[in-house]
Amino acid sequence: MNSAPEAAPARIALVTGASRGIGRAAALALAQAGVHVVALARTQGALEALDDEIRALRPEVETPATLVPCDLTDLPALDRLGEALHRRWGRLDILIGNAGVLGPLSPLHHVEPKQWEAVFAINVTANWRLIRALDPLLRASRAGRVAFITSGAASRAELLAYWGPYAVSKAALDALARTYAAETLNTSAIKVMLVNPGPLRTRMRATAMPGEDPLTLRVPEELAPKLVALTAPEWQETGKLYDFPSDRVMSFSAPA
Ligand code: NAP
């Protein structure tokens, strides 16, 4: 990343998992809304294709996006990303913690320890390390906004069986986001939301539901404008869940 001082864009967003699916659609929608997108994923070719599309959307801007080819399990790399963003702009306005993996669909007692750890590394630990690395930059923003992409599998009983690592990791992500929302509530302008996309036509969904006709599903491009709205300075809710299938903002309730 270029370390020379440069004029800061009006809004800067880090989107994880920007190479395809929901993250890619979110990155394009944010770029369309005039946000500089820092796009993170492992697949460099897909990030470069995204960069081409963003440049076509914003021909008036010399550098409308920054590519971060990176594996989220490389935790020191996430710290270096925070340092690089600090040197370049001194702030971050939006974090979309979207990248995730499904892991094995099998009974809990069949899951291999390495599979369990791999799901938690990406779905939970990487998001915590991003909070840790980026919190000062989000606080430096006039209106820091964070959205983590969760799943109905975190809470809906009928989705739990055989989805153990994924469901448990998304429940942990929910607690992570709500904790961060509570910690930023009275001490910053940061707002933290969880987003449940519901079933969308992506590679992950096709892997989870191979017998399903993908053409029956909504596409990530339908969710993307909502992600733009949820991370805009005007958004004021925090510590809540936006449920895309019902288009509702929901509060978490204590166990009965
Ligand atoms: P997807 O098409 O499989 O995309 C996943 C993204 O995560 C890819 O960009 C992938 O990029 C990135 N990623 C995975 N492992 C990574 C790693 N180790 N380091 C960096 N990036 C990594 O899935 P999706 O459906 O768009 O899912 C996005 C989010 O929505 C996930 O958190 C998922 O749990 C959630 N969700 C999806 C649905 C649905 O129906 N689609 C429903 C509920 C929740 P690379 O492979 O290039 O690294």
PDB file of C-alpha atoms and ligand atoms in Angstrom:
ATOM      1  CA  MET A   1       0.000   0.000   0.000  1.00  0.00           C
ATOM      2  CA  ASN A   2       1.273   3.485  -0.901  1.00  0.00           C
ATOM      3  CA  SER A   3       2.481   5.238   2.257  1.00  0.00           C
ATOM      4  CA  ALA A   4       2.732   8.751   0.767  1.00  0.00           C
ATOM      5  CA  PRO A   5       0.182  11.210   2.194  1.00  0.00           C
ATOM      6  CA  GLU A   6      -2.756  11.724  -0.135  1.00  0.00           C
ATOM      7  CA  ALA A   7      -6.100  13.508  -0.124  1.00  0.00           C
ATOM      8  CA  ALA A   8      -8.528  11.328   1.828  1.00  0.00           C
ATOM      9  CA  PRO A   9     -11.727  10.148   0.133  1.00  0.00           C
ATOM     10  CA  ALA A  10     -15.009  11.236   1.719  1.00  0.00           C
ATOM     11  CA  ARG A  11     -15.744   7.694   3.015  1.00  0.00           C
ATOM     12  CA  ILE A  12     -13.490   4.649   3.173  1.00  0.00           C
ATOM     13  CA  ALA A  13     -14.784   1.069   3.606  1.00  0.00           C
ATOM     14  CA  LEU A  14     -12.997  -2.199   4.253  1.00  0.00           C
ATOM     15  CA  VAL A  15     -15.007  -5.119   2.854  1.00  0.00           C
ATOM     16  CA  THR A  16     -13.819  -8.641   3.671  1.00  0.00           C
ATOM     17  CA  GLY A  17     -14.698 -11.439   1.283  1.00  0.00           C
ATOM     18  CA  ALA A  18     -14.980  -8.955  -1.577  1.00  0.00           C
ATOM     19  CA  SER A  19     -13.925 -11.413  -4.283  1.00  0.00           C
ATOM     20  CA  ARG A  20     -17.414 -12.882  -4.850  1.00  0.00           C
ATOM     21  CA  GLY A  21     -20.931 -13.239  -3.508  1.00  0.00           C
ATOM     22  CA  ILE A  22     -22.289 -10.787  -0.945  1.00  0.00           C
ATOM     23  CA  GLY A  23     -18.953  -9.032  -0.338  1.00  0.00           C
ATOM     24  CA  ARG A  24     -18.397  -8.340  -4.032  1.00  0.00           C
ATOM     25  CA  ALA A  25     -21.916  -6.932  -4.430  1.00  0.00           C
ATOM     26  CA  ALA A  26     -21.426  -4.785  -1.317  1.00  0.00           C
ATOM     27  CA  ALA A  27     -18.104  -3.461  -2.629  1.00  0.00           C
ATOM     28  CA  LEU A  28     -19.659  -2.467  -5.956  1.00  0.00           C
ATOM     29  CA  ALA A  29     -22.661  -0.806  -4.303  1.00  0.00           C
ATOM     30  CA  LEU A  30     -20.416   1.154  -1.925  1.00  0.00           C
ATOM     31  CA  ALA A  31     -18.219   2.259  -4.840  1.00  0.00           C
ATOM     32  CA  GLN A  32     -21.332   3.331  -6.744  1.00  0.00           C
ATOM     33  CA  ALA A  33     -22.260   5.410  -3.668  1.00  0.00           C
ATOM     34  CA  GLY A  34     -18.882   7.178  -3.840  1.00  0.00           C
ATOM     35  CA  VAL A  35     -17.079   5.222  -1.128  1.00  0.00           C
ATOM     36  CA  HIS A  36     -13.409   4.215  -1.543  1.00  0.00           C
ATOM     37  CA  VAL A  37     -13.432   0.423  -1.186  1.00  0.00           C
ATOM     38  CA  VAL A  38     -10.591  -1.510   0.421  1.00  0.00           C
ATOM     39  CA  ALA A  39     -11.365  -4.973  -0.898  1.00  0.00           C
ATOM     40  CA  LEU A  40      -9.951  -7.975   0.963  1.00  0.00           C
ATOM     41  CA  ALA A  41      -9.983 -11.638  -0.098  1.00  0.00           C
ATOM     42  CA  ARG A  42      -7.486 -14.346  -1.056  1.00  0.00           C
ATOM     43  CA  THR A  43      -8.249 -14.555  -4.783  1.00  0.00           C
ATOM     44  CA  GLN A  44      -6.160 -11.852  -6.441  1.00  0.00           C
ATOM     45  CA  GLY A  45      -7.612 -12.360  -9.940  1.00  0.00           C
ATOM     46  CA  ALA A  46     -11.159 -11.848  -8.668  1.00  0.00           C
ATOM     47  CA  LEU A  47     -10.079  -8.713  -6.772  1.00  0.00           C
ATOM     48  CA  GLU A  48      -8.494  -7.341  -9.946  1.00  0.00           C
ATOM     49  CA  ALA A  49     -11.716  -7.990 -11.872  1.00  0.00           C
ATOM     50  CA  LEU A  50     -13.596  -6.133  -9.103  1.00  0.00           C
ATOM     51  CA  ASP A  51     -11.118  -3.263  -9.374  1.00  0.00           C
ATOM     52  CA  ASP A  52     -11.789  -3.027 -13.133  1.00  0.00           C
ATOM     53  CA  GLU A  53     -15.535  -2.823 -12.478  1.00  0.00           C
ATOM     54  CA  ILE A  54     -15.109  -0.160  -9.787  1.00  0.00           C
ATOM     55  CA  ARG A  55     -12.849   1.907 -12.076  1.00  0.00           C
ATOM     56  CA  ALA A  56     -15.541   1.707 -14.779  1.00  0.00           C
ATOM     57  CA  LEU A  57     -18.134   2.903 -12.249  1.00  0.00           C
ATOM     58  CA  ARG A  58     -15.992   5.831 -11.058  1.00  0.00           C
ATOM     59  CA  PRO A  59     -13.837   6.962 -14.028  1.00  0.00           C
ATOM     60  CA  GLU A  60     -13.465  10.434 -12.484  1.00  0.00           C
ATOM     61  CA  VAL A  61     -11.481   9.054  -9.512  1.00  0.00           C
ATOM     62  CA  GLU A  62      -7.817   8.102 -10.042  1.00  0.00           C
ATOM     63  CA  THR A  63      -7.775   5.326  -7.400  1.00  0.00           C
ATOM     64  CA  PRO A  64     -11.333   4.377  -6.415  1.00  0.00           C
ATOM     65  CA  ALA A  65     -10.366   1.101  -4.721  1.00  0.00           C
ATOM     66  CA  THR A  66      -7.513  -0.599  -2.893  1.00  0.00           C
ATOM     67  CA  LEU A  67      -6.953  -4.333  -3.178  1.00  0.00           C
ATOM     68  CA  VAL A  68      -5.797  -6.381  -0.204  1.00  0.00           C
ATOM     69  CA  PRO A  69      -5.061  -9.958  -1.293  1.00  0.00           C
ATOM     70  CA  CYS A  70      -4.885 -11.557   2.128  1.00  0.00           C
ATOM     71  CA  ASP A  71      -5.870 -14.669   4.021  1.00  0.00           C
ATOM     72  CA  LEU A  72      -7.912 -13.746   7.104  1.00  0.00           C
ATOM     73  CA  THR A  73      -6.172 -16.483   9.060  1.00  0.00           C
ATOM     74  CA  ASP A  74      -2.925 -14.475   8.698  1.00  0.00           C
ATOM     75  CA  LEU A  75      -3.534 -12.436  11.848  1.00  0.00           C
ATOM     76  CA  PRO A  76      -0.307 -10.357  11.754  1.00  0.00           C
ATOM     77  CA  ALA A  77      -1.339  -9.323   8.216  1.00  0.00           C
ATOM     78  CA  LEU A  78      -4.542  -7.861   9.681  1.00  0.00           C
ATOM     79  CA  ASP A  79      -2.473  -5.828  12.146  1.00  0.00           C
ATOM     80  CA  ARG A  80      -0.304  -4.610   9.241  1.00  0.00           C
ATOM     81  CA  LEU A  81      -3.448  -3.657   7.333  1.00  0.00           C
ATOM     82  CA  GLY A  82      -4.540  -1.507  10.273  1.00  0.00           C
ATOM     83  CA  GLU A  83      -1.132   0.181  10.348  1.00  0.00           C
ATOM     84  CA  ALA A  84      -1.201   0.784   6.588  1.00  0.00           C
ATOM     85  CA  LEU A  85      -4.686   2.328   6.738  1.00  0.00           C
ATOM     86  CA  HIS A  86      -3.534   4.493   9.644  1.00  0.00           C
ATOM     87  CA  ARG A  87      -0.536   5.761   7.686  1.00  0.00           C
ATOM     88  CA  ARG A  88      -2.554   6.362   4.540  1.00  0.00           C
ATOM     89  CA  TRP A  89      -5.702   8.032   5.857  1.00  0.00           C
ATOM     90  CA  GLY A  90      -5.678   7.968   9.663  1.00  0.00           C
ATOM     91  CA  ARG A  91      -9.229   6.675   9.739  1.00  0.00           C
ATOM     92  CA  LEU A  92     -11.675   4.053   8.503  1.00  0.00           C
ATOM     93  CA  ASP A  93     -15.365   4.868   8.073  1.00  0.00           C
ATOM     94  CA  ILE A  94     -16.881   1.467   7.321  1.00  0.00           C
ATOM     95  CA  LEU A  95     -16.008  -2.134   8.136  1.00  0.00           C
ATOM     96  CA  ILE A  96     -18.090  -4.851   6.503  1.00  0.00           C
ATOM     97  CA  GLY A  97     -17.044  -8.138   8.133  1.00  0.00           C
ATOM     98  CA  ASN A  98     -18.531 -10.374   5.503  1.00  0.00           C
ATOM     99  CA  ALA A  99     -16.036 -13.133   4.724  1.00  0.00           C
ATOM    100  CA  GLY A 100     -17.109 -16.472   6.073  1.00  0.00           C
ATOM    101  CA  VAL A 101     -16.858 -20.190   5.529  1.00  0.00           C
ATOM    102  CA  LEU A 102     -19.455 -22.916   5.894  1.00  0.00           C
ATOM    103  CA  GLY A 103     -17.261 -25.694   7.232  1.00  0.00           C
ATOM    104  CA  PRO A 104     -18.403 -29.289   7.378  1.00  0.00           C
ATOM    105  CA  LEU A 105     -22.100 -30.124   7.444  1.00  0.00           C
ATOM    106  CA  SER A 106     -22.073 -33.107   9.767  1.00  0.00           C
ATOM    107  CA  PRO A 107     -22.980 -34.082  13.330  1.00  0.00           C
ATOM    108  CA  LEU A 108     -20.880 -32.389  15.994  1.00  0.00           C
ATOM    109  CA  HIS A 109     -19.221 -35.651  16.999  1.00  0.00           C
ATOM    110  CA  HIS A 110     -17.990 -36.217  13.421  1.00  0.00           C
ATOM    111  CA  VAL A 111     -16.344 -32.811  13.020  1.00  0.00           C
ATOM    112  CA  GLU A 112     -12.534 -32.930  12.866  1.00  0.00           C
ATOM    113  CA  PRO A 113     -10.766 -30.523  15.258  1.00  0.00           C
ATOM    114  CA  LYS A 114      -8.941 -28.861  12.339  1.00  0.00           C
ATOM    115  CA  GLN A 115     -12.258 -28.225  10.558  1.00  0.00           C
ATOM    116  CA  TRP A 116     -13.742 -26.687  13.712  1.00  0.00           C
ATOM    117  CA  GLU A 117     -10.720 -24.446  14.209  1.00  0.00           C
ATOM    118  CA  ALA A 118     -10.709 -23.340  10.565  1.00  0.00           C
ATOM    119  CA  VAL A 119     -14.340 -22.186  10.744  1.00  0.00           C
ATOM    120  CA  PHE A 120     -13.746 -20.278  13.978  1.00  0.00           C
ATOM    121  CA  ALA A 121     -10.535 -18.729  12.641  1.00  0.00           C
ATOM    122  CA  ILE A 122     -12.385 -17.024   9.792  1.00  0.00           C
ATOM    123  CA  ASN A 123     -15.929 -16.538  11.085  1.00  0.00           C
ATOM    124  CA  VAL A 124     -14.966 -15.340  14.569  1.00  0.00           C
ATOM    125  CA  THR A 125     -11.289 -14.751  15.349  1.00  0.00           C
ATOM    126  CA  ALA A 126     -10.509 -12.766  12.181  1.00  0.00           C
ATOM    127  CA  ASN A 127     -13.426 -10.429  12.903  1.00  0.00           C
ATOM    128  CA  TRP A 128     -12.210  -9.882  16.470  1.00  0.00           C
ATOM    129  CA  ARG A 129      -8.683  -9.191  15.171  1.00  0.00           C
ATOM    130  CA  LEU A 130     -10.119  -6.687  12.698  1.00  0.00           C
ATOM    131  CA  ILE A 131     -11.928  -4.900  15.544  1.00  0.00           C
ATOM    132  CA  ARG A 132      -8.680  -4.934  17.529  1.00  0.00           C
ATOM    133  CA  ALA A 133      -6.644  -3.537  14.627  1.00  0.00           C
ATOM    134  CA  LEU A 134      -9.223  -1.067  13.334  1.00  0.00           C
ATOM    135  CA  ASP A 135     -10.986   0.299  16.432  1.00  0.00           C
ATOM    136  CA  PRO A 136      -8.804   3.447  16.654  1.00  0.00           C
ATOM    137  CA  LEU A 137      -9.392   4.132  12.949  1.00  0.00           C
ATOM    138  CA  LEU A 138     -13.163   3.656  13.259  1.00  0.00           C
ATOM    139  CA  ARG A 139     -13.194   5.974  16.281  1.00  0.00           C
ATOM    140  CA  ALA A 140     -11.293   8.554  14.225  1.00  0.00           C
ATOM    141  CA  SER A 141     -14.136   8.587  11.697  1.00  0.00           C
ATOM    142  CA  ARG A 142     -16.912  11.140  12.025  1.00  0.00           C
ATOM    143  CA  ALA A 143     -19.393   8.268  11.640  1.00  0.00           C
ATOM    144  CA  GLY A 144     -17.747   4.841  11.950  1.00  0.00           C
ATOM    145  CA  ARG A 145     -20.094   2.085  10.823  1.00  0.00           C
ATOM    146  CA  VAL A 146     -19.604  -1.677  11.194  1.00  0.00           C
ATOM    147  CA  ALA A 147     -21.708  -4.487   9.741  1.00  0.00           C
ATOM    148  CA  PHE A 148     -21.036  -8.157  10.376  1.00  0.00           C
ATOM    149  CA  ILE A 149     -22.747 -10.734   8.197  1.00  0.00           C
ATOM    150  CA  THR A 150     -24.310 -13.399  10.387  1.00  0.00           C
ATOM    151  CA  SER A 151     -26.808 -16.152   9.571  1.00  0.00           C
ATOM    152  CA  GLY A 152     -30.180 -17.470  10.647  1.00  0.00           C
ATOM    153  CA  ALA A 153     -28.228 -20.623  11.495  1.00  0.00           C
ATOM    154  CA  ALA A 154     -26.984 -18.817  14.624  1.00  0.00           C
ATOM    155  CA  SER A 155     -30.416 -18.814  16.214  1.00  0.00           C
ATOM    156  CA  ARG A 156     -33.069 -20.762  14.330  1.00  0.00           C
ATOM    157  CA  ALA A 157     -33.456 -24.203  15.915  1.00  0.00           C
ATOM    158  CA  GLU A 158     -34.579 -25.884  12.698  1.00  0.00           C
ATOM    159  CA  LEU A 159     -31.305 -24.846  11.025  1.00  0.00           C
ATOM    160  CA  LEU A 160     -28.973 -26.051  13.760  1.00  0.00           C
ATOM    161  CA  ALA A 161     -28.666 -29.839  13.313  1.00  0.00           C
ATOM    162  CA  TYR A 162     -25.583 -30.800  11.242  1.00  0.00           C
ATOM    163  CA  TRP A 163     -24.535 -27.149  10.826  1.00  0.00           C
ATOM    164  CA  GLY A 164     -22.624 -27.155  14.142  1.00  0.00           C
ATOM    165  CA  PRO A 165     -19.346 -25.327  13.416  1.00  0.00           C
ATOM    166  CA  TYR A 166     -21.084 -22.727  11.245  1.00  0.00           C
ATOM    167  CA  ALA A 167     -24.031 -22.176  13.611  1.00  0.00           C
ATOM    168  CA  VAL A 168     -21.866 -21.947  16.726  1.00  0.00           C
ATOM    169  CA  SER A 169     -19.389 -19.608  14.998  1.00  0.00           C
ATOM    170  CA  LYS A 170     -22.180 -17.296  13.830  1.00  0.00           C
ATOM    171  CA  ALA A 171     -23.673 -17.238  17.351  1.00  0.00           C
ATOM    172  CA  ALA A 172     -20.205 -16.228  18.587  1.00  0.00           C
ATOM    173  CA  LEU A 173     -20.045 -13.555  15.883  1.00  0.00           C
ATOM    174  CA  ASP A 174     -23.407 -12.212  17.097  1.00  0.00           C
ATOM    175  CA  ALA A 175     -22.013 -11.901  20.638  1.00  0.00           C
ATOM    176  CA  LEU A 176     -18.815 -10.318  19.302  1.00  0.00           C
ATOM    177  CA  ALA A 177     -20.749  -7.654  17.401  1.00  0.00           C
ATOM    178  CA  ARG A 178     -23.090  -6.918  20.300  1.00  0.00           C
ATOM    179  CA  THR A 179     -20.135  -6.638  22.662  1.00  0.00           C
ATOM    180  CA  TYR A 180     -18.439  -4.162  20.326  1.00  0.00           C
ATOM    181  CA  ALA A 181     -21.700  -2.228  19.988  1.00  0.00           C
ATOM    182  CA  ALA A 182     -21.943  -1.984  23.796  1.00  0.00           C
ATOM    183  CA  GLU A 183     -18.314  -0.905  24.121  1.00  0.00           C
ATOM    184  CA  THR A 184     -18.663   1.850  21.537  1.00  0.00           C
ATOM    185  CA  LEU A 185     -22.142   3.030  22.565  1.00  0.00           C
ATOM    186  CA  ASN A 186     -21.335   6.020  24.753  1.00  0.00           C
ATOM    187  CA  THR A 187     -17.700   6.474  23.897  1.00  0.00           C
ATOM    188  CA  SER A 188     -17.761   6.980  20.144  1.00  0.00           C
ATOM    189  CA  ALA A 189     -19.879   7.670  17.076  1.00  0.00           C
ATOM    190  CA  ILE A 190     -19.518   4.025  15.980  1.00  0.00           C
ATOM    191  CA  LYS A 191     -22.642   1.981  15.171  1.00  0.00           C
ATOM    192  CA  VAL A 192     -22.414  -1.799  14.895  1.00  0.00           C
ATOM    193  CA  MET A 193     -25.026  -3.918  13.123  1.00  0.00           C
ATOM    194  CA  LEU A 194     -25.481  -7.591  12.396  1.00  0.00           C
ATOM    195  CA  VAL A 195     -27.026  -8.538   9.067  1.00  0.00           C
ATOM    196  CA  ASN A 196     -28.877 -11.745   8.297  1.00  0.00           C
ATOM    197  CA  PRO A 197     -28.930 -12.066   4.496  1.00  0.00           C
ATOM    198  CA  GLY A 198     -31.250 -15.072   4.360  1.00  0.00           C
ATOM    199  CA  PRO A 199     -30.716 -17.470   1.449  1.00  0.00           C
ATOM    200  CA  LEU A 200     -28.905 -15.722  -1.409  1.00  0.00           C
ATOM    201  CA  ARG A 201     -27.528 -17.069  -4.685  1.00  0.00           C
ATOM    202  CA  THR A 202     -23.815 -17.512  -3.895  1.00  0.00           C
ATOM    203  CA  ARG A 203     -21.185 -20.227  -3.959  1.00  0.00           C
ATOM    204  CA  MET A 204     -21.584 -20.852  -0.225  1.00  0.00           C
ATOM    205  CA  ARG A 205     -25.330 -21.360  -0.530  1.00  0.00           C
ATOM    206  CA  ALA A 206     -24.852 -23.724  -3.488  1.00  0.00           C
ATOM    207  CA  THR A 207     -22.384 -25.759  -1.416  1.00  0.00           C
ATOM    208  CA  ALA A 208     -24.782 -25.878   1.540  1.00  0.00           C
ATOM    209  CA  MET A 209     -27.847 -26.742  -0.552  1.00  0.00           C
ATOM    210  CA  PRO A 210     -26.675 -28.606  -3.660  1.00  0.00           C
ATOM    211  CA  GLY A 211     -30.191 -29.817  -4.522  1.00  0.00           C
ATOM    212  CA  GLU A 212     -31.670 -26.310  -4.565  1.00  0.00           C
ATOM    213  CA  ASP A 213     -32.351 -24.447  -7.815  1.00  0.00           C
ATOM    214  CA  PRO A 214     -30.219 -21.267  -7.449  1.00  0.00           C
ATOM    215  CA  LEU A 215     -32.587 -19.414  -9.753  1.00  0.00           C
ATOM    216  CA  THR A 216     -35.236 -19.540  -6.998  1.00  0.00           C
ATOM    217  CA  LEU A 217     -33.004 -17.395  -4.741  1.00  0.00           C
ATOM    218  CA  ARG A 218     -32.556 -13.669  -4.454  1.00  0.00           C
ATOM    219  CA  VAL A 219     -29.150 -12.341  -5.478  1.00  0.00           C
ATOM    220  CA  PRO A 220     -26.528 -10.445  -3.410  1.00  0.00           C
ATOM    221  CA  GLU A 221     -27.106  -7.329  -5.545  1.00  0.00           C
ATOM    222  CA  GLU A 222     -30.554  -7.026  -3.898  1.00  0.00           C
ATOM    223  CA  LEU A 223     -29.024  -6.948  -0.400  1.00  0.00           C
ATOM    224  CA  ALA A 224     -26.163  -4.606  -1.328  1.00  0.00           C
ATOM    225  CA  PRO A 225     -28.113  -1.287  -1.223  1.00  0.00           C
ATOM    226  CA  LYS A 226     -29.231  -2.195   2.305  1.00  0.00           C
ATOM    227  CA  LEU A 227     -25.601  -2.652   3.327  1.00  0.00           C
ATOM    228  CA  VAL A 228     -24.862   0.802   1.927  1.00  0.00           C
ATOM    229  CA  ALA A 229     -27.736   2.270   3.977  1.00  0.00           C
ATOM    230  CA  LEU A 230     -26.710   0.395   7.151  1.00  0.00           C
ATOM    231  CA  THR A 231     -23.190   1.839   6.917  1.00  0.00           C
ATOM    232  CA  ALA A 232     -24.112   5.407   5.943  1.00  0.00           C
ATOM    233  CA  PRO A 233     -23.512   8.275   8.414  1.00  0.00           C
ATOM    234  CA  GLU A 234     -27.305   8.671   8.702  1.00  0.00           C
ATOM    235  CA  TRP A 235     -27.687   5.142  10.184  1.00  0.00           C
ATOM    236  CA  GLN A 236     -28.215   5.474  13.952  1.00  0.00           C
ATOM    237  CA  GLU A 237     -29.165   1.999  15.258  1.00  0.00           C
ATOM    238  CA  THR A 238     -26.510  -0.084  17.002  1.00  0.00           C
ATOM    239  CA  GLY A 239     -26.274  -3.544  18.571  1.00  0.00           C
ATOM    240  CA  LYS A 240     -29.210  -4.805  16.491  1.00  0.00           C
ATOM    241  CA  LEU A 241     -29.859  -7.290  13.705  1.00  0.00           C
ATOM    242  CA  TYR A 242     -31.057  -6.308  10.257  1.00  0.00           C
ATOM    243  CA  ASP A 243     -33.014  -9.254   8.822  1.00  0.00           C
ATOM    244  CA  PHE A 244     -33.059  -8.996   5.022  1.00  0.00           C
ATOM    245  CA  PRO A 245     -35.814 -11.594   4.340  1.00  0.00           C
ATOM    246  CA  SER A 246     -38.300  -9.631   6.481  1.00  0.00           C
ATOM    247  CA  ASP A 247     -36.645  -6.217   5.898  1.00  0.00           C
ATOM    248  CA  ARG A 248     -36.781  -5.561   9.652  1.00  0.00           C
ATOM    249  CA  VAL A 249     -34.394  -4.297  12.308  1.00  0.00           C
ATOM    250  CA  MET A 250     -34.662  -6.640  15.293  1.00  0.00           C
ATOM    251  CA  SER A 251     -33.483  -6.361  18.878  1.00  0.00           C
ATOM    252  CA  PHE A 252     -31.929  -9.295  20.695  1.00  0.00           C
ATOM    253  CA  SER A 253     -34.010 -10.478  23.619  1.00  0.00           C
ATOM    254  CA  ALA A 254     -32.868 -12.199  26.778  1.00  0.00           C
ATOM    255  CA  PRO A 255     -33.614 -15.923  27.088  1.00  0.00           C
ATOM    256  CA  ALA A 256     -37.114 -16.535  28.482  1.00  0.00           C
TER     257      ALA A 256
HETATM  258  P1  NAP B   1     -19.048 -16.953  -0.763  1.00  0.00           P
HETATM  259  O1  NAP B   1     -19.605 -16.674  -2.109  1.00  0.00           O
HETATM  260  O2  NAP B   1     -18.499 -18.293  -0.470  1.00  0.00           O
HETATM  261  O3  NAP B   1     -17.947 -15.825  -0.455  1.00  0.00           O
HETATM  262  C1  NAP B   1     -17.144 -15.905   0.692  1.00  0.00           C
HETATM  263  C2  NAP B   1     -16.112 -14.818   0.644  1.00  0.00           C
HETATM  264  O4  NAP B   1     -15.265 -14.955   1.794  1.00  0.00           O
HETATM  265  C3  NAP B   1     -15.236 -14.899  -0.585  1.00  0.00           C
HETATM  266  O5  NAP B   1     -14.991 -13.601  -1.086  1.00  0.00           O
HETATM  267  C4  NAP B   1     -13.943 -15.493  -0.057  1.00  0.00           C
HETATM  268  O6  NAP B   1     -12.847 -15.005  -0.801  1.00  0.00           O
HETATM  269  C5  NAP B   1     -13.905 -14.937   1.370  1.00  0.00           C
HETATM  270  N1  NAP B   1     -13.080 -15.755   2.229  1.00  0.00           N
HETATM  271  C6  NAP B   1     -13.292 -17.027   2.633  1.00  0.00           C
HETATM  272  N2  NAP B   1     -12.260 -17.471   3.360  1.00  0.00           N
HETATM  273  C7  NAP B   1     -11.365 -16.457   3.424  1.00  0.00           C
HETATM  274  C8  NAP B   1     -10.087 -16.306   4.010  1.00  0.00           C
HETATM  275  N3  NAP B   1      -9.490 -17.316   4.693  1.00  0.00           N
HETATM  276  N4  NAP B   1      -9.442 -15.123   3.877  1.00  0.00           N
HETATM  277  C9  NAP B   1     -10.004 -14.121   3.180  1.00  0.00           C
HETATM  278  N5  NAP B   1     -11.220 -14.201   2.593  1.00  0.00           N
HETATM  279  C10 NAP B   1     -11.881 -15.358   2.709  1.00  0.00           C
HETATM  280  O7  NAP B   1     -20.127 -16.714   0.375  1.00  0.00           O
HETATM  281  P2  NAP B   1     -21.353 -15.672   0.556  1.00  0.00           P
HETATM  282  O8  NAP B   1     -22.595 -16.449   0.471  1.00  0.00           O
HETATM  283  O9  NAP B   1     -21.158 -14.441  -0.255  1.00  0.00           O
HETATM  284  O10 NAP B   1     -21.141 -15.361   2.114  1.00  0.00           O
HETATM  285  C11 NAP B   1     -20.776 -14.094   2.635  1.00  0.00           C
HETATM  286  C12 NAP B   1     -21.226 -14.057   4.085  1.00  0.00           C
HETATM  287  O11 NAP B   1     -22.640 -14.185   4.155  1.00  0.00           O
HETATM  288  C13 NAP B   1     -20.646 -15.194   4.930  1.00  0.00           C
HETATM  289  O12 NAP B   1     -20.269 -14.706   6.195  1.00  0.00           O
HETATM  290  C14 NAP B   1     -21.831 -16.145   5.063  1.00  0.00           C
HETATM  291  O13 NAP B   1     -21.732 -16.921   6.239  1.00  0.00           O
HETATM  292  C15 NAP B   1     -22.989 -15.175   5.093  1.00  0.00           C
HETATM  293  N6  NAP B   1     -24.298 -15.749   4.722  1.00  0.00           N
HETATM  294  C16 NAP B   1     -24.562 -16.125   3.445  1.00  0.00           C
HETATM  295  C17 NAP B   1     -25.828 -16.636   3.124  1.00  0.00           C
HETATM  296  C18 NAP B   1     -26.171 -17.051   1.715  1.00  0.00           C
HETATM  297  O14 NAP B   1     -27.257 -17.582   1.508  1.00  0.00           O
HETATM  298  N7  NAP B   1     -25.337 -16.827   0.736  1.00  0.00           N
HETATM  299  C19 NAP B   1     -26.813 -16.786   4.114  1.00  0.00           C
HETATM  300  C20 NAP B   1     -26.494 -16.398   5.427  1.00  0.00           C
HETATM  301  C21 NAP B   1     -25.247 -15.869   5.716  1.00  0.00           C
HETATM  302  P3  NAP B   1     -11.575 -15.880  -1.287  1.00  0.00           P
HETATM  303  O15 NAP B   1     -12.034 -17.295  -1.483  1.00  0.00           O
HETATM  304  O16 NAP B   1     -11.167 -15.179  -2.544  1.00  0.00           O
HETATM  305  O17 NAP B   1     -10.587 -15.712  -0.179  1.00  0.00           O
END
